[in-house]
Tab-separated table of C-alpha atoms and ligand atoms in Angstrom:
chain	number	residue	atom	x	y	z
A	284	UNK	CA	-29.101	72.987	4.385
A	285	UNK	CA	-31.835	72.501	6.456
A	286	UNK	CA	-31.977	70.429	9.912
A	287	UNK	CA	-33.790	67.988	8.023
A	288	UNK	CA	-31.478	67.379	5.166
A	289	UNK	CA	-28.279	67.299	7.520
A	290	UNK	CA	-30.196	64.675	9.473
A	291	UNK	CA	-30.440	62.572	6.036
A	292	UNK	CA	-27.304	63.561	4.456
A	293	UNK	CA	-25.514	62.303	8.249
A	294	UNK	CA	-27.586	59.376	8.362
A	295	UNK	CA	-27.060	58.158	4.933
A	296	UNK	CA	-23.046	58.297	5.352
A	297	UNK	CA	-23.928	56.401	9.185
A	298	UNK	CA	-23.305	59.152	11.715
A	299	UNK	CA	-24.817	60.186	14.263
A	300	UNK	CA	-28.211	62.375	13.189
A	301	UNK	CA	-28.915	63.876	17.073
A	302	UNK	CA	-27.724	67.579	17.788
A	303	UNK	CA	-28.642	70.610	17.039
A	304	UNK	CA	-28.088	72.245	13.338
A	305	UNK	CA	-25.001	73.993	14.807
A	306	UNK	CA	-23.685	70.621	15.763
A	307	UNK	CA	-25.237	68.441	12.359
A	308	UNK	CA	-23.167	71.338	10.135
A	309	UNK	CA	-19.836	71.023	11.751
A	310	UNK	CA	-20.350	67.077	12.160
A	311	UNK	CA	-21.298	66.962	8.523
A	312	UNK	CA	-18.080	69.730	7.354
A	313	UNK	CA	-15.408	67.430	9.620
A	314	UNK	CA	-16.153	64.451	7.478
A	315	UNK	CA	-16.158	66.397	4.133
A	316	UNK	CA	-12.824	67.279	5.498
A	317	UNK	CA	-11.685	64.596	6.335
A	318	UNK	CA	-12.996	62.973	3.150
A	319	UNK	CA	-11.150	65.337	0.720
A	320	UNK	CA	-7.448	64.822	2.844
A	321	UNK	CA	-8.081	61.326	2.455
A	322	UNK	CA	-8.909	61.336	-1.106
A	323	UNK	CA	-5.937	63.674	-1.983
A	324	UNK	CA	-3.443	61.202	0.367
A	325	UNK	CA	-2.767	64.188	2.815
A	326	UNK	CA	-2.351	63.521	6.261
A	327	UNK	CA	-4.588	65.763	8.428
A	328	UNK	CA	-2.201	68.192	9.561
A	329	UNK	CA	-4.103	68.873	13.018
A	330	UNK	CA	-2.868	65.126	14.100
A	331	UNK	CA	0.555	66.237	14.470
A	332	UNK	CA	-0.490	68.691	17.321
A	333	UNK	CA	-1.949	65.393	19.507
A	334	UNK	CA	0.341	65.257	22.223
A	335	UNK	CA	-1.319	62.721	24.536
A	336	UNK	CA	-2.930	59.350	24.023
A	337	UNK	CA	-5.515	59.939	26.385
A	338	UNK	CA	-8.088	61.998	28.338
A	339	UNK	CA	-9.211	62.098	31.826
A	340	UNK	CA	-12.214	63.533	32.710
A	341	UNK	CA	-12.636	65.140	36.493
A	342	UNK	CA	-15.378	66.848	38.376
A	343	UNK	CA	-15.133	67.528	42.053
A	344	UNK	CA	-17.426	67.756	44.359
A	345	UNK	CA	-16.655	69.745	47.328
A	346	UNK	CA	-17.969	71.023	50.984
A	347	UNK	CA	-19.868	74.116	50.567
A	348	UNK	CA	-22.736	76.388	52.242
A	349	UNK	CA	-25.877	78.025	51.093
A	350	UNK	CA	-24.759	81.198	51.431
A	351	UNK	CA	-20.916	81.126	51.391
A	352	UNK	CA	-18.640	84.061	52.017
A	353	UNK	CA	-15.949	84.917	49.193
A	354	UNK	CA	-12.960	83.344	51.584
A	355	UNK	CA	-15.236	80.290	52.720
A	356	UNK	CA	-12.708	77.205	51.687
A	357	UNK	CA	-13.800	74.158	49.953
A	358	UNK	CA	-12.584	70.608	50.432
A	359	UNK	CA	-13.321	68.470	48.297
A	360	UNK	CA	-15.409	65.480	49.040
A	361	UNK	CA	-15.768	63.405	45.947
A	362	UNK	CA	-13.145	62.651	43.001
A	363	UNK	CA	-14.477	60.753	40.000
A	364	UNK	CA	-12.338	60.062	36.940
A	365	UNK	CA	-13.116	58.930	33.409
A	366	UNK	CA	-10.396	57.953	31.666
A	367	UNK	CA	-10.502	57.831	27.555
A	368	UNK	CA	-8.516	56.723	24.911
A	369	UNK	CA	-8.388	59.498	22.148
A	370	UNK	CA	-7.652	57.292	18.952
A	371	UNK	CA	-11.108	55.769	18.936
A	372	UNK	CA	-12.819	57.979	21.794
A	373	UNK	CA	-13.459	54.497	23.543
A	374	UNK	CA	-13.779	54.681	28.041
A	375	UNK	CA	-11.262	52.542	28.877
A	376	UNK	CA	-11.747	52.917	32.580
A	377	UNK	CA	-13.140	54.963	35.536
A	378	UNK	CA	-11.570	56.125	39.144
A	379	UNK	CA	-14.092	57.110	42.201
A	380	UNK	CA	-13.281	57.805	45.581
A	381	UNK	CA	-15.136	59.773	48.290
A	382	UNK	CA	-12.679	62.162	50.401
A	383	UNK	CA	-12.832	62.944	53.969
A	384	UNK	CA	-12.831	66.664	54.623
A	385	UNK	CA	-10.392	67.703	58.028
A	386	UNK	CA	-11.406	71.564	58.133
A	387	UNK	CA	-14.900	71.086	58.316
A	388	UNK	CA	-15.848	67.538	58.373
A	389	UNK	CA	-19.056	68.182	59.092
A	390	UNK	CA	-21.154	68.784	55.906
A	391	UNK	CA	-23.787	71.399	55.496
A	392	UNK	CA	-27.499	70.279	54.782
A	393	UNK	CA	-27.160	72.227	51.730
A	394	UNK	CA	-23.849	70.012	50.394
A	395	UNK	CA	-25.694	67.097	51.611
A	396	UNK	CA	-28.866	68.187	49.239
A	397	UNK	CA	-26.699	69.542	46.642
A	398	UNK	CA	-24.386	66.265	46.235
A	399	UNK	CA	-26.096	63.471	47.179
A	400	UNK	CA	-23.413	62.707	49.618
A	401	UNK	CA	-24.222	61.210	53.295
A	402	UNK	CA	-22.244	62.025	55.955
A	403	UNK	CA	-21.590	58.718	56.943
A	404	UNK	CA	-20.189	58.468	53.559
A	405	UNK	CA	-17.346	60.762	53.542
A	406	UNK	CA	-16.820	59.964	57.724
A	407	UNK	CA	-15.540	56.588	56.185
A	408	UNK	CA	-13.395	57.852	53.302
A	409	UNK	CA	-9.906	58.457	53.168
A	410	UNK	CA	-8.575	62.036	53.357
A	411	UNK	CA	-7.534	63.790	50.221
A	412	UNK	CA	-3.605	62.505	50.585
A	413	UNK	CA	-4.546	58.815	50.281
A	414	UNK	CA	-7.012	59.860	47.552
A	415	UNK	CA	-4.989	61.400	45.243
A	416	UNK	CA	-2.025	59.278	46.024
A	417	UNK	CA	-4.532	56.440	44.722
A	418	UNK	CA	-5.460	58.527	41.522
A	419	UNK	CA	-2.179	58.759	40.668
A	420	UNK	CA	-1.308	54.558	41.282
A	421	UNK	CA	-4.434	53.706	39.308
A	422	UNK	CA	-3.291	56.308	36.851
A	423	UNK	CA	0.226	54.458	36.286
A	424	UNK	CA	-1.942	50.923	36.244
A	425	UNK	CA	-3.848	52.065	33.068
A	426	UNK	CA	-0.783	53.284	31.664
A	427	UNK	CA	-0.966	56.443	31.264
A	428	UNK	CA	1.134	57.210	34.255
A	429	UNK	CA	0.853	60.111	36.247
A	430	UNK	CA	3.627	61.748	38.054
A	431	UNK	CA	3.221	60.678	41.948
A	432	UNK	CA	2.714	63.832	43.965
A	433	UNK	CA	5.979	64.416	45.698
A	434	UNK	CA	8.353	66.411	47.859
A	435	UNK	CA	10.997	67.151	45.402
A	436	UNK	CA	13.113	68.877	48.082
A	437	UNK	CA	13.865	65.268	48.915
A	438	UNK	CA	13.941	63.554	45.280
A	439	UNK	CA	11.271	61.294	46.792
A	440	UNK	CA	8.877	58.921	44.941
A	441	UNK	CA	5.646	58.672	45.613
A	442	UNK	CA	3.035	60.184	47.898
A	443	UNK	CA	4.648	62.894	50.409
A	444	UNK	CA	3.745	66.113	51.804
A	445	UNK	CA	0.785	64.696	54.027
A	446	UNK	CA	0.197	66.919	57.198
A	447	UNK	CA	-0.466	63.547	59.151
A	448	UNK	CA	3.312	62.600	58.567
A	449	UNK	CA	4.627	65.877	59.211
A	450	UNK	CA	6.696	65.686	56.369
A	451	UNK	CA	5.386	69.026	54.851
A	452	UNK	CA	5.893	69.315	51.036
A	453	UNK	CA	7.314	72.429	49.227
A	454	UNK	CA	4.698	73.837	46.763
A	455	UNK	CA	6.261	73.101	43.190
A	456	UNK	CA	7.185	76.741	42.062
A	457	UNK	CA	10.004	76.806	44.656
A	458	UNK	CA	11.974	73.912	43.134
A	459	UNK	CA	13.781	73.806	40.164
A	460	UNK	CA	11.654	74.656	36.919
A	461	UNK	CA	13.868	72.291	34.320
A	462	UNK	CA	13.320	69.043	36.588
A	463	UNK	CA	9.521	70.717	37.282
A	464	UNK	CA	9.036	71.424	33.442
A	465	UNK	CA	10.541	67.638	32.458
A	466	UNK	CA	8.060	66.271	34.620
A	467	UNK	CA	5.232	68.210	33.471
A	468	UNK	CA	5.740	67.352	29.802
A	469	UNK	CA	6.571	63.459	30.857
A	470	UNK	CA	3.065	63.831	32.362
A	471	UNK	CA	1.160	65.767	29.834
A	472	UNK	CA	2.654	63.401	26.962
A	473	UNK	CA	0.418	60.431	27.958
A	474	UNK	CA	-2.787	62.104	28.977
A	475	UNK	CA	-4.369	65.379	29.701
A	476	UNK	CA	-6.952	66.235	32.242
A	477	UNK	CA	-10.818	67.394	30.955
A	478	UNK	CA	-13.332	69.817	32.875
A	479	UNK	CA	-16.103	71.518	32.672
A	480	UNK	CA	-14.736	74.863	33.372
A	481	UNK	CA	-11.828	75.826	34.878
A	482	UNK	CA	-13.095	75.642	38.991
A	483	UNK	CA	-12.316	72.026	38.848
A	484	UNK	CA	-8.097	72.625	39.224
A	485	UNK	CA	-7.683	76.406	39.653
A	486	UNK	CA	-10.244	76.194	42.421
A	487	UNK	CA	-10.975	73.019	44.269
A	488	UNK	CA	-7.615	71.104	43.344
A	489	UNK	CA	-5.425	73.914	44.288
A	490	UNK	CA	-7.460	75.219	47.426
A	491	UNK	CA	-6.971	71.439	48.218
A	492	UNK	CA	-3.725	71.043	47.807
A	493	UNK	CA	-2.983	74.345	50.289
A	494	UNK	CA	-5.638	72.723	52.955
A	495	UNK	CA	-3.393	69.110	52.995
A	496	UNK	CA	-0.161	71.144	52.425
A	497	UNK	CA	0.750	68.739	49.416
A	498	UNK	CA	2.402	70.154	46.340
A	499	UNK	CA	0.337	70.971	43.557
A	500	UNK	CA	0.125	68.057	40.831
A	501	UNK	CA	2.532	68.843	37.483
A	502	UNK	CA	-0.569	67.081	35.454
A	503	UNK	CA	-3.117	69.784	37.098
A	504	UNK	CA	-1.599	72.706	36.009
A	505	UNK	CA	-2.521	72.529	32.453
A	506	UNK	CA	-6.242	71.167	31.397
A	507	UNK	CA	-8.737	70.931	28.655
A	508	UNK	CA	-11.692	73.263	29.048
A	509	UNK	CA	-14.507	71.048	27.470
A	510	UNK	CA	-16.762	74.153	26.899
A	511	UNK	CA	-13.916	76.368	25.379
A	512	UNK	CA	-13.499	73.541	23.189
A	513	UNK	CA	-17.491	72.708	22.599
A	514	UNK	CA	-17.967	76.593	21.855
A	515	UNK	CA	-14.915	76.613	19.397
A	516	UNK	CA	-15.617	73.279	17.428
A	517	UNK	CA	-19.578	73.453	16.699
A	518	UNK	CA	-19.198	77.693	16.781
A	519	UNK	CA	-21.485	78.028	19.680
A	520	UNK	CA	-22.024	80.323	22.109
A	521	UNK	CA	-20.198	79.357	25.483
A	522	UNK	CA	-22.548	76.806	26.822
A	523	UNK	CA	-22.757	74.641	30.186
A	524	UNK	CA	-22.810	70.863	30.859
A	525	UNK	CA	-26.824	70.751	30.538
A	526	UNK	CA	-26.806	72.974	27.320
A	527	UNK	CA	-23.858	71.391	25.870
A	528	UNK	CA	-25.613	68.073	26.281
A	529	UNK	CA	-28.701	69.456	24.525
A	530	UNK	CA	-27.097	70.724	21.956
A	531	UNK	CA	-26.093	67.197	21.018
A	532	UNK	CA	-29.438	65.753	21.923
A	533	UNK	CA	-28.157	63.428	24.220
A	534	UNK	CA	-29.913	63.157	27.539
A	535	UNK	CA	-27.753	63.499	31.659
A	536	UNK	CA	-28.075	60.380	32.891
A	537	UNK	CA	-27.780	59.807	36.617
A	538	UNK	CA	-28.321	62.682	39.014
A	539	UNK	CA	-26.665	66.295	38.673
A	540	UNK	CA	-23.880	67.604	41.292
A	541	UNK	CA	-23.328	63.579	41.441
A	542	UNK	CA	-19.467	63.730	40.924
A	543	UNK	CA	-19.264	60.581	39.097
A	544	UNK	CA	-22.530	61.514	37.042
A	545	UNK	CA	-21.124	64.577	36.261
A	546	UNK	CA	-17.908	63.152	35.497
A	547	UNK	CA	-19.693	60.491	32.974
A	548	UNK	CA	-21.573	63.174	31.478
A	549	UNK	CA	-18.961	65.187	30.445
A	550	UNK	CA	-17.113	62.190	28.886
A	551	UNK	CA	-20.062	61.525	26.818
A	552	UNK	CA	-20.007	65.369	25.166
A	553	UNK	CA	-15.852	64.594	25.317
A	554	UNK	CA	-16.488	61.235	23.313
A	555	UNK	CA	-18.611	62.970	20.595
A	556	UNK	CA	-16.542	66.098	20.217
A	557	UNK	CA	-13.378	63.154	19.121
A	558	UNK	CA	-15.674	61.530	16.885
A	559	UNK	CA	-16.463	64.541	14.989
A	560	UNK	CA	-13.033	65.287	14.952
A	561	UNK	CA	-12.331	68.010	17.233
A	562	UNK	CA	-8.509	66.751	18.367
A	563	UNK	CA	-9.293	68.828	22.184
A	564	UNK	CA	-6.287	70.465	23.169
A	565	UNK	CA	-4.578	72.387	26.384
A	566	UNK	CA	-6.607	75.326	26.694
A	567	UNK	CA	-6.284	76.814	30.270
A	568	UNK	CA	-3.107	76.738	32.364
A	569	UNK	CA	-2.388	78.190	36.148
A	570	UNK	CA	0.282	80.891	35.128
A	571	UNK	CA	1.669	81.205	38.604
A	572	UNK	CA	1.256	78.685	41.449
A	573	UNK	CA	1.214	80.768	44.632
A	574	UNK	CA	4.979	80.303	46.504
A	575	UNK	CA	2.867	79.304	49.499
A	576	UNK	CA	-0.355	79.070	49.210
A	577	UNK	CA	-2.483	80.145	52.153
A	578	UNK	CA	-6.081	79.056	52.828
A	579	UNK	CA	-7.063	81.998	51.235
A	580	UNK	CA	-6.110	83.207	47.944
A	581	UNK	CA	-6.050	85.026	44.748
A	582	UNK	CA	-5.999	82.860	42.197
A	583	UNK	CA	-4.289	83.747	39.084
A	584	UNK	CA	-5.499	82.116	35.956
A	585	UNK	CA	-4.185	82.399	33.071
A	586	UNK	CA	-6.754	81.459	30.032
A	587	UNK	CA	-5.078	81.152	27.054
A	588	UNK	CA	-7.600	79.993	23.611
A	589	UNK	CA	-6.936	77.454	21.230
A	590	UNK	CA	-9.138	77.333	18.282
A	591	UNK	CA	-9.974	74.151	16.120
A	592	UNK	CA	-10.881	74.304	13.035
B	877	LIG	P1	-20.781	70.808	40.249
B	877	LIG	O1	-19.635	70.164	39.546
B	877	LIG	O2	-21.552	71.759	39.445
B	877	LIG	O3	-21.608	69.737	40.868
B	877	LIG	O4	-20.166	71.684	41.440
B	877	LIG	C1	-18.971	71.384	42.099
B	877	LIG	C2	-19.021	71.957	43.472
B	877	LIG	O5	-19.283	73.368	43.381
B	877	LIG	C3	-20.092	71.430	44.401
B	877	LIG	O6	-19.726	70.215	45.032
B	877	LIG	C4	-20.197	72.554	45.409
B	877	LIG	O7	-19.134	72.548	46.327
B	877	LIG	C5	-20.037	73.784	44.508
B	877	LIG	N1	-21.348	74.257	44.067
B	877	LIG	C6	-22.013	73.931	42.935
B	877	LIG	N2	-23.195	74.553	42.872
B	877	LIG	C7	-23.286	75.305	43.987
B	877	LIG	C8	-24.268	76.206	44.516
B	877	LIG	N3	-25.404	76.467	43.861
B	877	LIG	N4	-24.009	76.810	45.710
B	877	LIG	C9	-22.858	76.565	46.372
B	877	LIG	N5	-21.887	75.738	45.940
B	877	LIG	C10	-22.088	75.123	44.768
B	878	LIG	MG1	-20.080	68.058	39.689
């Protein structure tokens, strides 16, 4: 069929006619799917693989140079969150905070150009402890609850592990993996974290955590790689946010490198993937948090693929 006819044929049934033909095909297949499950009373056997009720979306921004070295270490400066409900791929609410880098609070012209970001801005943020201690309270207000980052040499609740009150956490991998791998699945039960691309939390979140010597979060060690998941639905070649968005014809809105532009972005390609009935699942995991986790580190990611069909 040609791009013209799937733009008729998806119009007629009133869906969305934008994308590319790679994208009107599979959008035009899913409900022919759909429509013959339905008709023969069979319950779409891909639902019973939806462990969480909802999505967050995360993009980082974080200090950087022009011409970096392979060691130089990021903090990040900007965490933006989109949170979505998967049933009906509605935004149900959004998180933004600037963060306060300690190492080198002083940001390069080139991070200044590249974000957006003043430096008066971040001089007045909170540092990344408050910040993600916040993330995780506005989490457990939506509902979704996130595990609090804690020190669970001590069995304490809530934030811990900040440098500023000497109270320096374990990283999680020393502590015991059946209370670790309870409160990973408690966590990954109501929602699941998106990116685009895996430098989000094997990069910036866990180069973080070493820098403010806070454990690494349960819900960060698994995520949904939105392009893995793009590539595999629409059977595309691997594409990036600005291709990805093409592909569906739907214009970035706000500025690029923006954290919570980005952030929105992404949840717009994440919104259409759940309406054409891609069910986005856990695609990349960290396989081995470091024991401690210096400033500088190999990281080792483990990228497994999940396919849906
Ligand atoms: P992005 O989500 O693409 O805006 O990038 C996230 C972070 O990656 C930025 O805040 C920078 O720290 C880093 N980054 C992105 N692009 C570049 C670049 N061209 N050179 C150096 N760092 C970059
Ligand atoms: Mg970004």
């Amino acid at each position: 069929m040609s791009v013209k006819h799937l733009k008729i044929e998806l119009e007629r049934l009133s869906f969305d006619g934008r994308g590319c033909k790679d994208v009107l095909r599979k959008r035009l297949k899913a409900y022919e799917r759909s429509r013959i499950l339905s008709e023969a009373c069979i319950e779409d056997p891909n639902m019973g693989h939806q462990h969480y009720t909802h999505i967050v979306v995360i993009d980082f921004e974080a200090t950087c140079e022009e011409h970096q070295t392979k060691d130089y270490i990021h903090e990040i400066i900007e965490f933006p969150a989109v949170l979505i409900r998967v049933s009906d791929a509605a935004r149900v609410g959004e998180f933004h905070s600037l963060v306060r880098p300690v190492l080198n609070p002083t940001l390069s012209d080139f991070c200044r150009q590249l974000t957006g970001i003043e430096q008066s801005d971040v001089d007045a943020a909170p540092t990344f402890p408050e910040v993600l201690n916040s993330f995780e309270s506005w989490l457990t207000q939506q509902g979704v609850g996130a595990m609090p980052t804690r020190d669970f040499r001590h069995g304490g609740h809530g934030s811990s592990g900040s440098s500023e009150s000497g109270d320096v956490a374990a990283p999680r991998a020393q502590t015991s993996p059946t209370r670790i791998e309870a409160l990973h699945s408690e966590a990954l039960g109501k929602f699941s974290v998106v990116t685009d691309g895996p430098w989000d939390m094997a990069r910036f979140l866990l180069m973080q955590c070493s820098v403010s010597e806070l454990p690494f979060p349960s819900w960060a060690r698994s995520w949904i790689n939105l392009r893995k998941v793009f590539s595999n639905f629409y059977i595309t070649k691997r594409l990036c946010l600005s291709e990805m968005l093409t592909a569906l014809g739907i214009e970035f809105v706000g500025r690029p490198h923006c954290g919570l532009d980005d952030a929105r972005n992404i949840a717009a390609i994440a919104e259409v993937l759940l309406r054409d009935g891609a069910l986005p699942r856990v695609n990349e995991t960290i396989a081995h948090l470091p024991h401690s986790m210096p400033p500088s580190f190999k990281l080792d990611v483990h990228l497994s693929h999940y396919s849906i069909h």
